[in-house]
XYZ file of C-alpha atoms in Angstrom:
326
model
C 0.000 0.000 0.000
C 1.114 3.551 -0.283
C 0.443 5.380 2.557
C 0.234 9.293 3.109
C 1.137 9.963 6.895
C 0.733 13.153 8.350
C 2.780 14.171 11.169
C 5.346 11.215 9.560
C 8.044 13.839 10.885
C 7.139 13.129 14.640
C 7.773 11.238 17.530
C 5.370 8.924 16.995
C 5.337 9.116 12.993
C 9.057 8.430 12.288
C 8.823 4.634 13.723
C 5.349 4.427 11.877
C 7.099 5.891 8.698
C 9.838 2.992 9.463
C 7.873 0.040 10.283
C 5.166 0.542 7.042
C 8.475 0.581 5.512
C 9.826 -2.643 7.041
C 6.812 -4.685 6.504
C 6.468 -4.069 2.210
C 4.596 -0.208 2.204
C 5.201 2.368 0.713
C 4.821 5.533 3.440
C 4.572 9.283 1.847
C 5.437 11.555 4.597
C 3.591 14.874 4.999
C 4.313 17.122 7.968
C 5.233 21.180 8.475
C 8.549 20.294 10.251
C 9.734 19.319 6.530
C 7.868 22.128 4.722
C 6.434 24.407 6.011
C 3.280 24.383 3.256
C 2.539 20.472 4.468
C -0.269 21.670 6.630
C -3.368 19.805 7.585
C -5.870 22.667 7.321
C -5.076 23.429 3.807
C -7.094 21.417 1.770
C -5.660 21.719 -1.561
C -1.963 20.678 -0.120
C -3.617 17.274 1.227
C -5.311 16.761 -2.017
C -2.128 17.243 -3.823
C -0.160 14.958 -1.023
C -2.957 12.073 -1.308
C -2.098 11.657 -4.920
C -2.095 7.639 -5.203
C -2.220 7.040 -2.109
C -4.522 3.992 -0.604
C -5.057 4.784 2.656
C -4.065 7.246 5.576
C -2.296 7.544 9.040
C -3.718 10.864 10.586
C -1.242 11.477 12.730
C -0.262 15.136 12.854
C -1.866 17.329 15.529
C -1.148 19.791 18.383
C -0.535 17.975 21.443
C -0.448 18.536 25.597
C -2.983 19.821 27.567
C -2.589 23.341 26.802
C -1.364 26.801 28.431
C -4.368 28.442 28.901
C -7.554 29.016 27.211
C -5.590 30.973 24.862
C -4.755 28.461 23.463
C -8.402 26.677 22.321
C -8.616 27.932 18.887
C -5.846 27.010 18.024
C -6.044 23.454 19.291
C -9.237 23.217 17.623
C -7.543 24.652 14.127
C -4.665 22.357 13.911
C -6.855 19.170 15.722
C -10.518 19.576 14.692
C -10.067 21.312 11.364
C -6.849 19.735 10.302
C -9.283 16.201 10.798
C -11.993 17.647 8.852
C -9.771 19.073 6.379
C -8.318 15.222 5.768
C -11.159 13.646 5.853
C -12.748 15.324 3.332
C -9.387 14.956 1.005
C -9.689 11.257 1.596
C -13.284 11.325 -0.087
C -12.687 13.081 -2.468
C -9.265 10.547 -3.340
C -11.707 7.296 -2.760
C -9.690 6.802 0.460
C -11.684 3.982 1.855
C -9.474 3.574 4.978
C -7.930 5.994 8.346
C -6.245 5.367 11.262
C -6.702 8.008 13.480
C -4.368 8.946 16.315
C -7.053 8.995 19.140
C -5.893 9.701 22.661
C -6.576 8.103 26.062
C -7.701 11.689 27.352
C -11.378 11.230 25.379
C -12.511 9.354 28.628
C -11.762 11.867 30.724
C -11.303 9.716 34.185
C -10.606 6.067 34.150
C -13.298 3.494 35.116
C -13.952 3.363 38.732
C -15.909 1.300 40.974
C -17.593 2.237 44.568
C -18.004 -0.788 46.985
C -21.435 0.700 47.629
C -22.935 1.855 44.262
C -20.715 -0.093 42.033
C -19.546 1.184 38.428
C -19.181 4.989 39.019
C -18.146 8.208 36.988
C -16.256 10.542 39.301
C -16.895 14.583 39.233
C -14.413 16.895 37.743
C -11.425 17.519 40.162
C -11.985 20.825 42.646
C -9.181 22.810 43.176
C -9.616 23.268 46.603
C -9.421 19.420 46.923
C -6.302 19.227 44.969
C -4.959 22.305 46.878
C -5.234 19.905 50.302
C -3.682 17.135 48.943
C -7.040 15.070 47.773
C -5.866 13.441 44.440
C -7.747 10.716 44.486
C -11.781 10.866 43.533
C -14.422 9.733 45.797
C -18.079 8.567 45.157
C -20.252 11.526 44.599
C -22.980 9.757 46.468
C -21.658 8.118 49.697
C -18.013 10.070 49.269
C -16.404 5.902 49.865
C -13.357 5.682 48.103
C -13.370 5.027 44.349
C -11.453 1.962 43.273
C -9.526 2.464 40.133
C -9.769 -0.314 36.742
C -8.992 -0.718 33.039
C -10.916 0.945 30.717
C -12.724 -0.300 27.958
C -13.997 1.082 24.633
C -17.067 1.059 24.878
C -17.074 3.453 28.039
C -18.395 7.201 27.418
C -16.381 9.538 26.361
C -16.024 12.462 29.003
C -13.042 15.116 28.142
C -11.979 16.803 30.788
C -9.724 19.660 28.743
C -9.228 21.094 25.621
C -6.915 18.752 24.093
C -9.529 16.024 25.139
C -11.842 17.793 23.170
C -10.530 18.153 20.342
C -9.649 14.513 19.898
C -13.068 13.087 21.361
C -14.102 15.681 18.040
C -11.789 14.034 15.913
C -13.611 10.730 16.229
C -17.294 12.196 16.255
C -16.396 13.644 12.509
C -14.641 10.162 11.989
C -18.327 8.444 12.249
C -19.766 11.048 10.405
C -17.640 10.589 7.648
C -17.627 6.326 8.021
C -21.675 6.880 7.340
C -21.038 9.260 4.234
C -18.378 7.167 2.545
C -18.757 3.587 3.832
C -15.036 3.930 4.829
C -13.423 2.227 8.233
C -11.457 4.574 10.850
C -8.959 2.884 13.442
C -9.406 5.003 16.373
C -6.229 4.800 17.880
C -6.502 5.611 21.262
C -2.651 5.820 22.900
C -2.211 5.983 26.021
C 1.236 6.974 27.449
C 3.571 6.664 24.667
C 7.132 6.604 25.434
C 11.104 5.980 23.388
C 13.922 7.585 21.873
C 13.347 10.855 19.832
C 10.279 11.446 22.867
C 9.912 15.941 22.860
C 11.948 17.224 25.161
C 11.791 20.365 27.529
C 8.571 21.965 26.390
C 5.007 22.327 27.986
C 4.090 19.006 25.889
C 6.311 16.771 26.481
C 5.216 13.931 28.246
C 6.068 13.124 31.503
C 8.464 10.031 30.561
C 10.570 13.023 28.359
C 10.344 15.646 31.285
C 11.833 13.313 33.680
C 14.690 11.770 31.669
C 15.622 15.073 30.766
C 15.449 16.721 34.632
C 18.274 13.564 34.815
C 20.152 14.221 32.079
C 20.861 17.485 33.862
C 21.852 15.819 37.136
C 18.274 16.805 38.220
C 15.731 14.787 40.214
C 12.629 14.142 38.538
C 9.684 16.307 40.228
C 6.707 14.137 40.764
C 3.234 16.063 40.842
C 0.646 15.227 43.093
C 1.808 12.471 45.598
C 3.178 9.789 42.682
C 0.280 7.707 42.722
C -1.522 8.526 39.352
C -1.890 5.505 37.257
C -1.256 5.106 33.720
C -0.121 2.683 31.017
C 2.936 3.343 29.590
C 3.814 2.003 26.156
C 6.213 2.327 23.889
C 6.683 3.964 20.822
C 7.255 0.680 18.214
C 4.631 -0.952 19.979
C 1.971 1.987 18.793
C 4.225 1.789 15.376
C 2.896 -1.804 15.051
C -0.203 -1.404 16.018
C -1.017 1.865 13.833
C 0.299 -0.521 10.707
C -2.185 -3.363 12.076
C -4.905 -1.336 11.972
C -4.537 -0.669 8.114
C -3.867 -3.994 7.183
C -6.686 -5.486 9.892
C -10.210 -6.212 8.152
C -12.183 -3.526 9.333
C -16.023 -3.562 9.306
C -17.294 0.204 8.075
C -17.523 2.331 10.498
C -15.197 3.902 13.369
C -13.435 0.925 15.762
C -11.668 2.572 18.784
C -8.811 0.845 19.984
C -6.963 1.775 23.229
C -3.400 1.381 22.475
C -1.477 0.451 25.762
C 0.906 -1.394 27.515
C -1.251 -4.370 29.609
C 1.073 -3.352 33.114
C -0.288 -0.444 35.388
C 2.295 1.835 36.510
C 2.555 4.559 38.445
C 3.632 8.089 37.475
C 5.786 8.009 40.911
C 7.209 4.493 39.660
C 7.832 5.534 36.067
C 10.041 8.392 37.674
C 11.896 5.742 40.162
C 12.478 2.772 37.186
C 14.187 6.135 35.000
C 16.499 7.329 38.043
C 17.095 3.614 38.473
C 18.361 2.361 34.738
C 19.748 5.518 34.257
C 21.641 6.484 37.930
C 19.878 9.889 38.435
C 18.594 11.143 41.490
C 15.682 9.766 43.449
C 12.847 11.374 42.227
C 11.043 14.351 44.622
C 7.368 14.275 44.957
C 6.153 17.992 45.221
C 2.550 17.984 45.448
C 1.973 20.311 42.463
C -1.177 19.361 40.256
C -2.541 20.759 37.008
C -6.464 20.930 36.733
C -6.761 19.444 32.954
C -5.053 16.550 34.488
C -7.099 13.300 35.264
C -6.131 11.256 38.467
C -6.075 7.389 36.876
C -6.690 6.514 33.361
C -5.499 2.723 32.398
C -6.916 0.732 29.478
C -8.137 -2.670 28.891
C -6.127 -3.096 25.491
C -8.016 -6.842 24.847
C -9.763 -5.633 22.019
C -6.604 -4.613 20.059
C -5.494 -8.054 20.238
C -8.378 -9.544 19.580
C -9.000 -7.544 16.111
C -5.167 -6.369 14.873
C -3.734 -9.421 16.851
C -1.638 -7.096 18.512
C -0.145 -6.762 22.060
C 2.215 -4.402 23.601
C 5.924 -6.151 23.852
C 8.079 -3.803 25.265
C 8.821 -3.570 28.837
C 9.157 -0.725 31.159
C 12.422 -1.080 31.169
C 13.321 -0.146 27.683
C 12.652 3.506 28.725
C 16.210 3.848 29.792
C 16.437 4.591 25.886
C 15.632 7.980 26.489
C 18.901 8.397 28.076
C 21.033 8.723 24.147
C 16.978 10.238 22.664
């Protein structure tokens, strides 16, 4: 297949760009960082870019939680209407076939259960409760303690910022575009994706990249909240392999979500320890700080992935010493 990716400059599209590669395809890379006039939102650029091209890895996007609110039209230019603006491209090429690059942060909070009302959605975090040290989320009814699990697919969407948003948008036009062209979207929905050539030192990074490089500068890693937030980390040729699974899985019309994750729970606090560990940096310092877009636990049940792309996450956590020569 020849494949147009956008964002095939990035973290995440380099190793996708490799493995289609790798495995027989033929990947046609199409992101700003290798000219500047390879941008999603302009319609005729895509068209042009498209050219032959059998399918699509949407990859390109603005990521992070954001600054401020200043920042919301913009995230919804580069996400929403960069989707739209590919999408509709794809039509118009006969492009019968997307994978999307979902996110994690469409559910908002994880899946939580209360040993008195069972299966419960927590509120949006206070920050007065955050300001005293209350990470985690209690029942709204009986205020028992919430037990964290994995989330599945099928569980509603609830975005809790304006990333979030934008890519819980992404797969609403996704369906609406499935029902106008009888295409299939792969939903991709990563969770914590880690490896070499991870961002570094900017307000979206992830955390993996913020704390290897606090090391790399004989720094210990700073921990918000108290450490315990959970998460699925995975790395970044596991989503490669999964994002060319989905293209080559048979896909029934329509939009199939897929969370994309490692099938191991860690915590932030222990993803900071295992870096200082494998690669001899200071113990990590847990300071407290929170930021209100963030979600408290968010792990996936990634069963589904294996069951329809017959793919599972491989690497382990310790591979993220990697980011050490990134």
């Amino acid at each position: 297949m020849r494949v147009l990716v956008t964002g095939g400059a990035g973290f995440i599209g380099r190793r996708v760009v490799l493995r289609l590669a790798e495995v027989g395809h033929a990947p046609v890379v199409f992101d700003r960082a290798l000219d500047p006039a390879d941008d999603v939102t302009d319609l005729a650029r895509v068209r042009q870019a498209l050219a032959g091209c059998d399918t699509v890895v949407h990859l390109a996007a603005k990521v992070g939680l954001g600054l401020d609110i200043d920042d919301i039209d913009d995230y919804v230019t580069q996400n929403d209407v960069g989707t739209a603006v590919v999408l509709r491209a794809a039509a118009n090429a006969g492009t019968a076939r997307v994978a999307y690059a979902s996110s994690m942060v469409v559910y908002g909070e994880g899946a939580y259960t209360c040993p008195v009302h069972g299966p419960t959605s927590p509120p949006p975090r206070r920050v007065a409760d955050l300001e005293a040290g209350r990470f985690d989320p209690l029942c709204p009814r009986c205020g028992s303690d919430l037990v964290p699990g994995l989330v599945p697919e099928g569980a509603p969407l609830d975005p809790r910022n304006v990333y979030a948003a934008t890519k819980a948008q992404g797969e609403y036009l996704a369906a609406a575009w499935c029902r106008e062209t009888e295409g299939s979207v792969a939903a991709l929905r990563f969770h914590n994706v880690y490896g070499p050539g991870m961002p570094r030192n900017t307000p979206y990074a992830g955390v993996a990249s913020l704390f290897a490089s606090a090391i790399a500068r004989g720094e210990a890693p700073r921990v918000f909240e108290d450490g315990g937030q959970r998460r699925n980390f995975v790395h970044v040729d596991d989503v490669a392999a999964a994002v060319v699974a989905s293209l080559e899985a048979d896909l029934a019309p329509g939009v199939t979500p897929l969370n994309i994750g490692s099938p191991d729970v860690t915590t932030v606090g222990r993803m900071a320890e295992v870096l200082s560990e494998e690669l001899d940096g200071p113990a990590p310092v847990v300071t407290g700080q929170f930021r209100l877009g963030d979600v408290r636990h968010i792990t996936a049940d990634c069963t589904a992935a294996e069951r329809v792309l017959g793919w599972r996450a491989e690497r382990p956590l310790s591979s993220i010493a990697e980011l050490a020569g990134s």
